[in-house]
mmCIF file of C-alpha atoms in Angstrom:
data_model
loop_
_atom_site.group_PDB
_atom_site.id
_atom_site.type_symbol
_atom_site.label_atom_id
_atom_site.label_comp_id
_atom_site.label_asym_id
_atom_site.label_seq_id
_atom_site.Cartn_x
_atom_site.Cartn_y
_atom_site.Cartn_z
ATOM 1 C CA UNK A 1 0.000 0.000 0.000
ATOM 2 C CA UNK A 2 1.019 3.599 -0.453
ATOM 3 C CA UNK A 3 2.894 5.025 2.518
ATOM 4 C CA UNK A 4 3.581 8.605 1.524
ATOM 5 C CA UNK A 5 7.089 9.737 0.658
ATOM 6 C CA UNK A 6 9.437 8.525 3.386
ATOM 7 C CA UNK A 7 8.879 4.812 3.880
ATOM 8 C CA UNK A 8 12.072 3.854 2.071
ATOM 9 C CA UNK A 9 14.645 6.039 3.735
ATOM 10 C CA UNK A 10 17.396 5.378 1.224
ATOM 11 C CA UNK A 11 15.286 6.496 -1.753
ATOM 12 C CA UNK A 12 13.725 9.382 0.182
ATOM 13 C CA UNK A 13 17.171 10.890 0.887
ATOM 14 C CA UNK A 14 16.830 10.376 4.628
ATOM 15 C CA UNK A 15 19.803 10.129 6.950
ATOM 16 C CA UNK A 16 20.390 6.619 8.249
ATOM 17 C CA UNK A 17 19.813 6.766 12.042
ATOM 18 C CA UNK A 18 23.065 4.877 12.581
ATOM 19 C CA UNK A 19 24.817 8.180 11.868
ATOM 20 C CA UNK A 20 22.623 9.944 14.416
ATOM 21 C CA UNK A 21 23.635 7.305 16.959
ATOM 22 C CA UNK A 22 27.309 7.688 16.073
ATOM 23 C CA UNK A 23 27.520 11.454 15.682
ATOM 24 C CA UNK A 24 24.600 12.845 17.683
ATOM 25 C CA UNK A 25 26.748 14.144 20.534
ATOM 26 C CA UNK A 26 29.693 15.371 18.419
ATOM 27 C CA UNK A 27 30.287 19.123 18.080
ATOM 28 C CA UNK A 28 31.684 20.868 14.991
ATOM 29 C CA UNK A 29 34.893 22.887 14.787
ATOM 30 C CA UNK A 30 33.123 26.067 15.985
ATOM 31 C CA UNK A 31 32.517 24.390 19.345
ATOM 32 C CA UNK A 32 28.744 24.784 19.367
ATOM 33 C CA UNK A 33 27.124 23.421 16.202
ATOM 34 C CA UNK A 34 26.190 19.710 16.081
ATOM 35 C CA UNK A 35 28.534 18.058 13.601
ATOM 36 C CA UNK A 36 25.600 16.675 11.613
ATOM 37 C CA UNK A 37 24.309 20.210 11.005
ATOM 38 C CA UNK A 38 27.727 21.662 10.249
ATOM 39 C CA UNK A 39 29.065 22.398 6.772
ATOM 40 C CA UNK A 40 31.140 19.651 5.150
ATOM 41 C CA UNK A 41 34.454 21.463 5.493
ATOM 42 C CA UNK A 42 37.757 19.555 5.797
ATOM 43 C CA UNK A 43 37.953 20.438 9.515
ATOM 44 C CA UNK A 44 34.432 19.179 10.260
ATOM 45 C CA UNK A 45 34.937 16.086 8.105
ATOM 46 C CA UNK A 46 38.041 15.223 10.138
ATOM 47 C CA UNK A 47 36.036 15.544 13.392
ATOM 48 C CA UNK A 48 33.276 13.292 12.041
ATOM 49 C CA UNK A 49 35.760 10.681 10.814
ATOM 50 C CA UNK A 50 37.508 10.629 14.196
ATOM 51 C CA UNK A 51 34.198 9.995 15.977
ATOM 52 C CA UNK A 52 32.874 7.475 13.467
ATOM 53 C CA UNK A 53 35.439 5.799 11.200
ATOM 54 C CA UNK A 54 34.238 5.225 7.664
ATOM 55 C CA UNK A 55 32.565 8.611 7.304
ATOM 56 C CA UNK A 56 33.654 10.029 3.960
ATOM 57 C CA UNK A 57 32.369 12.416 1.302
ATOM 58 C CA UNK A 58 30.593 10.757 -1.646
ATOM 59 C CA UNK A 59 32.988 12.323 -4.119
ATOM 60 C CA UNK A 60 36.119 14.429 -3.903
ATOM 61 C CA UNK A 61 34.508 17.750 -4.811
ATOM 62 C CA UNK A 62 31.712 17.500 -2.244
ATOM 63 C CA UNK A 63 32.123 20.653 -0.129
ATOM 64 C CA UNK A 64 29.800 23.348 1.065
ATOM 65 C CA UNK A 65 31.179 25.703 -1.553
ATOM 66 C CA UNK A 66 31.037 23.306 -4.477
ATOM 67 C CA UNK A 67 27.501 21.952 -3.995
ATOM 68 C CA UNK A 68 25.007 24.753 -4.559
ATOM 69 C CA UNK A 69 21.551 24.948 -2.981
ATOM 70 C CA UNK A 70 21.742 21.516 -1.396
ATOM 71 C CA UNK A 71 22.716 22.319 2.173
ATOM 72 C CA UNK A 72 26.040 20.522 1.952
ATOM 73 C CA UNK A 73 26.184 19.554 5.608
ATOM 74 C CA UNK A 74 27.769 16.476 7.116
ATOM 75 C CA UNK A 75 24.266 14.995 7.439
ATOM 76 C CA UNK A 76 23.443 15.680 3.797
ATOM 77 C CA UNK A 77 26.801 14.250 2.781
ATOM 78 C CA UNK A 78 25.864 10.921 4.388
ATOM 79 C CA UNK A 79 22.606 10.459 2.478
ATOM 80 C CA UNK A 80 22.335 8.338 -0.662
ATOM 81 C CA UNK A 81 21.936 11.321 -3.012
ATOM 82 C CA UNK A 82 23.792 14.206 -1.379
ATOM 83 C CA UNK A 83 23.937 16.252 -4.559
ATOM 84 C CA UNK A 84 20.177 16.931 -4.274
ATOM 85 C CA UNK A 85 18.336 18.992 -1.660
ATOM 86 C CA UNK A 86 15.535 16.419 -1.487
ATOM 87 C CA UNK A 87 14.048 13.346 -3.122
ATOM 88 C CA UNK A 88 10.555 12.118 -3.884
ATOM 89 C CA UNK A 89 10.153 8.348 -3.811
ATOM 90 C CA UNK A 90 7.821 7.469 -6.671
ATOM 91 C CA UNK A 91 7.580 3.787 -5.743
ATOM 92 C CA UNK A 92 7.054 4.097 -1.993
ATOM 93 C CA UNK A 93 4.114 1.697 -1.975
ATOM 94 C CA UNK A 94 5.687 -0.713 0.506
ATOM 95 C CA UNK A 95 3.156 -0.464 3.335
ATOM 96 C CA UNK A 96 1.590 -3.562 4.809
ATOM 97 C CA UNK A 97 -1.823 -3.893 6.447
ATOM 98 C CA UNK A 98 -3.382 -6.784 8.337
ATOM 99 C CA UNK A 99 -7.167 -6.686 8.610
ATOM 100 C CA UNK A 100 -9.193 -9.239 10.563
ATOM 101 C CA UNK A 101 -12.868 -9.005 11.382
ATOM 102 C CA UNK A 102 -16.012 -10.687 12.597
ATOM 103 C CA UNK A 103 -18.947 -9.753 10.370
ATOM 104 C CA UNK A 104 -22.554 -10.462 11.294
ATOM 105 C CA UNK A 105 -25.593 -9.834 9.128
ATOM 106 C CA UNK A 106 -29.224 -10.368 10.114
ATOM 107 C CA UNK A 107 -32.049 -10.032 7.585
ATOM 108 C CA UNK A 108 -35.774 -10.122 8.346
ATOM 109 C CA UNK A 109 -37.958 -10.995 5.384
ATOM 110 C CA UNK A 110 -41.373 -9.253 5.292
ATOM 111 C CA UNK A 111 -43.294 -10.406 8.365
ATOM 112 C CA UNK A 112 -46.491 -8.712 9.527
ATOM 113 C CA UNK A 113 -45.467 -5.562 7.683
ATOM 114 C CA UNK A 114 -41.909 -5.482 9.025
ATOM 115 C CA UNK A 115 -38.607 -6.004 7.245
ATOM 116 C CA UNK A 116 -35.119 -4.990 8.354
ATOM 117 C CA UNK A 117 -31.393 -5.630 7.907
ATOM 118 C CA UNK A 118 -28.696 -5.420 10.580
ATOM 119 C CA UNK A 119 -24.968 -5.438 9.787
ATOM 120 C CA UNK A 120 -22.263 -5.459 12.449
ATOM 121 C CA UNK A 121 -18.475 -5.603 12.066
ATOM 122 C CA UNK A 122 -15.902 -6.070 14.813
ATOM 123 C CA UNK A 123 -12.425 -5.635 13.385
ATOM 124 C CA UNK A 124 -8.757 -4.993 13.991
ATOM 125 C CA UNK A 125 -6.797 -3.109 11.353
ATOM 126 C CA UNK A 126 -3.026 -2.950 11.822
ATOM 127 C CA UNK A 127 -0.458 -1.542 9.441
ATOM 128 C CA UNK A 128 2.356 0.840 8.606
ATOM 129 C CA UNK A 129 0.606 2.528 5.707
ATOM 130 C CA UNK A 130 0.903 6.153 6.745
ATOM 131 C CA UNK A 131 3.773 8.265 8.066
ATOM 132 C CA UNK A 132 7.201 6.922 9.018
ATOM 133 C CA UNK A 133 9.600 8.438 11.507
ATOM 134 C CA UNK A 134 12.420 6.670 9.676
ATOM 135 C CA UNK A 135 12.656 4.528 6.572
ATOM 136 C CA UNK A 136 15.718 2.689 7.958
ATOM 137 C CA UNK A 137 16.360 0.285 10.782
ATOM 138 C CA UNK A 138 16.501 2.310 14.005
ATOM 139 C CA UNK A 139 19.358 1.302 16.341
ATOM 140 C CA UNK A 140 18.685 1.422 20.072
ATOM 141 C CA UNK A 141 21.219 4.245 20.489
ATOM 142 C CA UNK A 142 19.185 6.458 18.113
ATOM 143 C CA UNK A 143 15.847 5.713 19.777
ATOM 144 C CA UNK A 144 14.664 7.962 22.580
ATOM 145 C CA UNK A 145 13.253 4.951 24.405
ATOM 146 C CA UNK A 146 16.364 2.830 23.776
ATOM 147 C CA UNK A 147 14.599 0.186 21.704
ATOM 148 C CA UNK A 148 15.934 -0.992 18.342
ATOM 149 C CA UNK A 149 13.465 -1.643 15.531
ATOM 150 C CA UNK A 150 13.617 -2.917 11.985
ATOM 151 C CA UNK A 151 12.509 -0.762 9.072
ATOM 152 C CA UNK A 152 8.904 0.325 9.577
ATOM 153 C CA UNK A 153 8.290 -1.740 12.715
ATOM 154 C CA UNK A 154 8.364 1.267 15.037
ATOM 155 C CA UNK A 155 5.476 2.732 13.032
ATOM 156 C CA UNK A 156 3.328 -0.374 12.798
ATOM 157 C CA UNK A 157 0.096 0.011 14.737
ATOM 158 C CA UNK A 158 -3.579 0.735 14.231
ATOM 159 C CA UNK A 159 -4.145 2.249 10.827
ATOM 160 C CA UNK A 160 -5.488 5.781 10.727
ATOM 161 C CA UNK A 161 -8.789 4.471 9.312
ATOM 162 C CA UNK A 162 -9.232 1.660 11.828
ATOM 163 C CA UNK A 163 -12.844 1.467 13.084
ATOM 164 C CA UNK A 164 -13.091 -1.439 15.573
ATOM 165 C CA UNK A 165 -16.885 -1.496 15.671
ATOM 166 C CA UNK A 166 -19.348 -0.548 12.978
ATOM 167 C CA UNK A 167 -23.111 -1.081 13.096
ATOM 168 C CA UNK A 168 -25.860 -0.304 10.624
ATOM 169 C CA UNK A 169 -29.555 -1.075 11.009
ATOM 170 C CA UNK A 170 -32.243 -0.140 8.519
ATOM 171 C CA UNK A 171 -35.812 -1.279 8.076
ATOM 172 C CA UNK A 172 -39.370 -0.571 6.991
ATOM 173 C CA UNK A 173 -42.530 -1.161 8.991
ATOM 174 C CA UNK A 174 -46.153 -0.804 8.030
ATOM 175 C CA UNK A 175 -47.979 0.687 10.998
ATOM 176 C CA UNK A 176 -50.566 -1.821 12.338
ATOM 177 C CA UNK A 177 -53.673 0.292 11.799
ATOM 178 C CA UNK A 178 -56.434 0.239 9.202
ATOM 179 C CA UNK A 179 -57.207 -2.545 6.775
ATOM 180 C CA UNK A 180 -56.246 -5.977 8.141
ATOM 181 C CA UNK A 181 -54.956 -4.281 11.293
ATOM 182 C CA UNK A 182 -56.020 -2.512 14.470
ATOM 183 C CA UNK A 183 -59.332 -0.687 14.030
ATOM 184 C CA UNK A 184 -59.665 -1.860 10.483
ATOM 185 C CA UNK A 185 -63.457 -1.925 10.686
ATOM 186 C CA UNK A 186 -63.680 1.736 11.655
ATOM 187 C CA UNK A 187 -63.848 4.315 8.878
ATOM 188 C CA UNK A 188 -61.937 7.012 10.795
ATOM 189 C CA UNK A 189 -59.103 4.637 11.665
ATOM 190 C CA UNK A 190 -58.732 3.636 8.023
ATOM 191 C CA UNK A 191 -58.956 7.256 6.880
ATOM 192 C CA UNK A 192 -56.590 8.856 9.388
ATOM 193 C CA UNK A 193 -54.006 6.321 10.544
ATOM 194 C CA UNK A 194 -54.303 3.430 8.131
ATOM 195 C CA UNK A 195 -51.714 2.806 5.432
ATOM 196 C CA UNK A 196 -48.820 4.690 7.041
ATOM 197 C CA UNK A 197 -45.333 3.274 6.568
ATOM 198 C CA UNK A 198 -42.366 4.013 8.838
ATOM 199 C CA UNK A 199 -38.705 3.533 7.863
ATOM 200 C CA UNK A 200 -35.382 4.401 9.499
ATOM 201 C CA UNK A 201 -31.614 4.048 9.178
ATOM 202 C CA UNK A 202 -29.254 3.899 12.173
ATOM 203 C CA UNK A 203 -25.459 3.872 11.880
ATOM 204 C CA UNK A 204 -22.658 3.776 14.444
ATOM 205 C CA UNK A 205 -18.887 3.787 14.069
ATOM 206 C CA UNK A 206 -16.063 3.771 16.609
ATOM 207 C CA UNK A 207 -13.619 6.647 16.554
ATOM 208 C CA UNK A 208 -10.467 6.311 14.450
ATOM 209 C CA UNK A 209 -7.079 6.414 16.232
ATOM 210 C CA UNK A 210 -5.428 9.715 17.004
ATOM 211 C CA UNK A 211 -1.945 10.205 15.533
ATOM 212 C CA UNK A 212 -0.057 12.529 17.884
ATOM 213 C CA UNK A 213 2.893 14.378 16.349
ATOM 214 C CA UNK A 214 5.578 16.768 17.588
ATOM 215 C CA UNK A 215 7.322 19.420 15.504
ATOM 216 C CA UNK A 216 10.342 20.026 17.719
ATOM 217 C CA UNK A 217 12.667 17.176 16.712
ATOM 218 C CA UNK A 218 16.176 18.299 15.765
ATOM 219 C CA UNK A 219 17.534 15.039 14.317
ATOM 220 C CA UNK A 220 18.354 16.048 10.723
ATOM 221 C CA UNK A 221 16.812 14.554 7.581
ATOM 222 C CA UNK A 222 14.339 12.255 9.307
ATOM 223 C CA UNK A 223 10.680 11.521 8.633
ATOM 224 C CA UNK A 224 7.707 12.314 10.874
ATOM 225 C CA UNK A 225 8.641 13.796 14.240
ATOM 226 C CA UNK A 226 6.907 12.149 17.212
ATOM 227 C CA UNK A 227 7.123 12.701 20.962
ATOM 228 C CA UNK A 228 7.781 10.208 23.742
ATOM 229 C CA UNK A 229 5.240 8.906 26.210
ATOM 230 C CA UNK A 230 5.893 10.521 29.588
ATOM 231 C CA UNK A 231 7.248 7.702 31.749
ATOM 232 C CA UNK A 232 6.330 9.563 34.949
ATOM 233 C CA UNK A 233 2.730 10.198 33.901
ATOM 234 C CA UNK A 234 0.018 8.155 35.583
ATOM 235 C CA UNK A 235 -3.721 8.036 35.216
ATOM 236 C CA UNK A 236 -5.798 8.685 32.130
ATOM 237 C CA UNK A 237 -4.586 10.835 29.259
ATOM 238 C CA UNK A 238 -8.195 11.936 28.753
ATOM 239 C CA UNK A 239 -9.689 14.719 30.828
ATOM 240 C CA UNK A 240 -12.754 16.990 31.037
ATOM 241 C CA UNK A 241 -15.145 14.251 29.977
ATOM 242 C CA UNK A 242 -16.156 13.239 26.477
ATOM 243 C CA UNK A 243 -15.046 15.213 23.438
ATOM 244 C CA UNK A 244 -17.226 18.304 23.116
ATOM 245 C CA UNK A 245 -18.588 18.326 26.659
ATOM 246 C CA UNK A 246 -19.052 21.846 27.973
ATOM 247 C CA UNK A 247 -18.411 23.770 24.749
ATOM 248 C CA UNK A 248 -20.588 25.619 22.266
ATOM 249 C CA UNK A 249 -20.112 26.586 18.635
ATOM 250 C CA UNK A 250 -18.858 29.987 19.782
ATOM 251 C CA UNK A 251 -15.853 28.551 21.617
ATOM 252 C CA UNK A 252 -14.997 25.148 20.163
ATOM 253 C CA UNK A 253 -11.338 25.260 21.216
ATOM 254 C CA UNK A 254 -11.914 26.450 24.772
ATOM 255 C CA UNK A 255 -11.576 23.098 26.548
ATOM 256 C CA UNK A 256 -8.699 20.602 26.378
ATOM 257 C CA UNK A 257 -9.666 16.920 26.378
ATOM 258 C CA UNK A 258 -6.193 15.340 26.286
ATOM 259 C CA UNK A 259 -3.614 15.984 28.992
ATOM 260 C CA UNK A 260 -0.416 17.338 27.363
ATOM 261 C CA UNK A 261 1.555 16.080 30.387
ATOM 262 C CA UNK A 262 1.039 12.539 29.077
ATOM 263 C CA UNK A 263 3.750 13.164 26.473
ATOM 264 C CA UNK A 264 7.386 14.227 26.649
ATOM 265 C CA UNK A 265 10.071 15.733 24.444
ATOM 266 C CA UNK A 266 12.404 13.063 22.996
ATOM 267 C CA UNK A 267 15.744 12.733 24.746
ATOM 268 C CA UNK A 268 18.691 14.773 23.495
ATOM 269 C CA UNK A 269 22.232 13.577 22.932
ATOM 270 C CA UNK A 270 24.688 14.844 25.551
ATOM 271 C CA UNK A 271 27.071 17.436 24.153
ATOM 272 C CA UNK A 272 29.984 19.642 25.117
ATOM 273 C CA UNK A 273 28.450 22.642 23.357
ATOM 274 C CA UNK A 274 27.642 25.712 25.473
ATOM 275 C CA UNK A 275 24.267 25.848 27.198
ATOM 276 C CA UNK A 276 21.558 27.089 24.858
ATOM 277 C CA UNK A 277 23.153 25.638 21.735
ATOM 278 C CA UNK A 278 21.132 23.481 19.362
ATOM 279 C CA UNK A 279 21.365 19.790 20.226
ATOM 280 C CA UNK A 280 20.402 16.660 18.301
ATOM 281 C CA UNK A 281 17.302 14.836 19.499
ATOM 282 C CA UNK A 282 16.830 11.111 19.411
ATOM 283 C CA UNK A 283 13.949 9.576 17.487
ATOM 284 C CA UNK A 284 10.686 9.802 19.460
ATOM 285 C CA UNK A 285 9.199 6.593 20.794
ATOM 286 C CA UNK A 286 5.453 7.216 21.101
ATOM 287 C CA UNK A 287 3.212 4.876 19.081
ATOM 288 C CA UNK A 288 2.374 6.278 15.658
ATOM 289 C CA UNK A 289 -1.351 5.906 16.323
ATOM 290 C CA UNK A 290 -3.586 5.503 19.374
ATOM 291 C CA UNK A 291 -1.076 6.350 22.140
ATOM 292 C CA UNK A 292 -2.809 5.628 25.462
ATOM 293 C CA UNK A 293 -5.572 4.176 23.241
ATOM 294 C CA UNK A 294 -6.597 7.719 22.280
ATOM 295 C CA UNK A 295 -9.185 7.851 19.522
ATOM 296 C CA UNK A 296 -11.313 10.403 17.754
ATOM 297 C CA UNK A 297 -14.951 10.713 18.834
ATOM 298 C CA UNK A 298 -17.271 7.919 17.798
ATOM 299 C CA UNK A 299 -20.276 8.796 15.665
ATOM 300 C CA UNK A 300 -23.850 7.645 15.393
ATOM 301 C CA UNK A 301 -26.814 8.858 13.380
ATOM 302 C CA UNK A 302 -30.510 8.069 13.094
ATOM 303 C CA UNK A 303 -32.665 9.118 10.137
ATOM 304 C CA UNK A 304 -36.376 8.325 9.935
ATOM 305 C CA UNK A 305 -39.242 8.727 7.515
ATOM 306 C CA UNK A 306 -43.001 8.236 7.548
ATOM 307 C CA UNK A 307 -45.151 8.203 4.425
ATOM 308 C CA UNK A 308 -48.610 7.310 3.160
ATOM 309 C CA UNK A 309 -50.162 6.692 -0.233
ATOM 310 C CA UNK A 310 -53.662 8.025 -0.977
ATOM 311 C CA UNK A 311 -55.665 6.692 -3.932
ATOM 312 C CA UNK A 312 -56.979 9.497 -6.142
ATOM 313 C CA UNK A 313 -58.420 6.947 -8.558
ATOM 314 C CA UNK A 314 -59.023 3.309 -7.593
ATOM 315 C CA UNK A 315 -55.854 2.028 -9.278
ATOM 316 C CA UNK A 316 -53.816 4.391 -11.480
ATOM 317 C CA UNK A 317 -53.370 7.755 -9.734
ATOM 318 C CA UNK A 318 -51.965 8.081 -6.229
ATOM 319 C CA UNK A 319 -50.886 10.972 -4.007
ATOM 320 C CA UNK A 320 -47.927 10.173 -1.751
ATOM 321 C CA UNK A 321 -47.153 12.297 1.299
ATOM 322 C CA UNK A 322 -43.999 11.841 3.381
ATOM 323 C CA UNK A 323 -42.065 13.419 6.217
ATOM 324 C CA UNK A 324 -38.332 12.817 6.522
ATOM 325 C CA UNK A 325 -36.258 13.623 9.573
ATOM 326 C CA UNK A 326 -32.469 13.607 9.316
ATOM 327 C CA UNK A 327 -30.473 13.294 12.549
ATOM 328 C CA UNK A 328 -33.503 12.524 14.712
ATOM 329 C CA UNK A 329 -31.650 12.800 18.077
ATOM 330 C CA UNK A 330 -30.102 16.152 16.997
ATOM 331 C CA UNK A 331 -26.665 14.634 17.625
ATOM 332 C CA UNK A 332 -23.648 16.926 17.248
ATOM 333 C CA UNK A 333 -20.573 15.189 15.817
ATOM 334 C CA UNK A 334 -17.277 16.652 17.003
ATOM 335 C CA UNK A 335 -14.026 16.369 15.074
ATOM 336 C CA UNK A 336 -10.828 18.130 14.158
ATOM 337 C CA UNK A 337 -9.151 17.051 17.392
ATOM 338 C CA UNK A 338 -5.809 18.851 17.626
ATOM 339 C CA UNK A 339 -3.093 16.180 17.522
ATOM 340 C CA UNK A 340 -0.016 18.414 17.255
ATOM 341 C CA UNK A 341 1.664 18.247 20.668
ATOM 342 C CA UNK A 342 4.079 20.723 22.178
ATOM 343 C CA UNK A 343 5.062 20.993 25.865
ATOM 344 C CA UNK A 344 2.439 22.939 27.800
ATOM 345 C CA UNK A 345 0.225 23.402 24.758
ATOM 346 C CA UNK A 346 -3.278 24.662 25.505
ATOM 347 C CA UNK A 347 -4.633 23.861 22.027
ATOM 348 C CA UNK A 348 -3.507 20.217 21.961
ATOM 349 C CA UNK A 349 -6.505 17.907 22.404
ATOM 350 C CA UNK A 350 -9.110 20.568 21.701
ATOM 351 C CA UNK A 351 -12.082 20.220 19.351
ATOM 352 C CA UNK A 352 -11.778 21.991 16.011
ATOM 353 C CA UNK A 353 -15.100 21.303 14.311
ATOM 354 C CA UNK A 354 -18.713 20.399 15.004
ATOM 355 C CA UNK A 355 -21.452 19.447 12.615
ATOM 356 C CA UNK A 356 -24.943 18.013 12.595
ATOM 357 C CA UNK A 357 -28.410 19.345 13.363
ATOM 358 C CA UNK A 358 -31.901 17.941 13.071
ATOM 359 C CA UNK A 359 -33.488 18.587 9.679
ATOM 360 C CA UNK A 360 -37.088 18.000 8.597
ATOM 361 C CA UNK A 361 -38.328 17.902 5.050
ATOM 362 C CA UNK A 362 -41.876 17.422 3.795
ATOM 363 C CA UNK A 363 -42.801 16.157 0.374
ATOM 364 C CA UNK A 364 -45.871 15.368 -1.666
ATOM 365 C CA UNK A 365 -46.076 13.920 -5.139
ATOM 366 C CA UNK A 366 -48.576 12.424 -7.571
ATOM 367 C CA UNK A 367 -47.785 9.064 -9.156
ATOM 368 C CA UNK A 368 -49.697 8.078 -12.293
#
């Protein structure tokens, strides 16, 4: 399956994390810049080679002055295509998904004016078909949580479209009044309440997994930046009740429903650079999707309709009147949950959108 643009790190011009592990704490010749971010000068190249033997420029003329517009840093020098400022992997469709489900269907044939169909699916959808933090094997020394992983395994989890439970129920019922029913012998019953037909559709779906990201990673030329789980955090990552509780359309983002303290900034490599200097971060260890089993709001909806056919002539011409109601319970569906985490963020975990209101429509038509 398609994975975006960074699943194959080599072909996406990513930096192999082994170099982050080997050079993450090394400082350039100016005494403050991380060697990976420093220009590929002879002095900086000598420092990198001393820290990690085997580091070498791809070709003799590769220097910051000779390679234009490519950011000729030590990190760029160590990628597969250092002469380019970036790469787009056309054939990055290497994602894998495993889908397993229990599917139940119940159908009622017409019986005393009633017919319905119920469909229910209980499923588990796992894969690595979305963003990747690295398209290479990640050594333990480059991982913020100290765990090594093979290519893509750190990002395998619930897919972003995983819906564990889905239910749909729809049916039609002839109301039991009038001819061949309750009060069928009474003219008023037949005239007023006989012949009405009721139908409805109900759907429910579990919320899809949240994919929490972090924009503050400083490891160069990597894929998606992700935070760590806070090892000292206890309790539930959810707070302030269900998504949308206590807010109105006028202030959707006023309440935070996910505790930002549940996450942490990835660890940094120790360095001899002066305090306040840029440092290289390790690769974040939070699950790609559903950290703390966090999911978007679930959704349900009920639509209903009632209609009746009146004979204008005994057989050919009929007048049909109907009333449709969409979103019968007037359910508001919340979405747009902010998933971009930063330390102390007040917008993280807030609701960004709301939709849904009850809607009636009336219709009449003549069939002939």
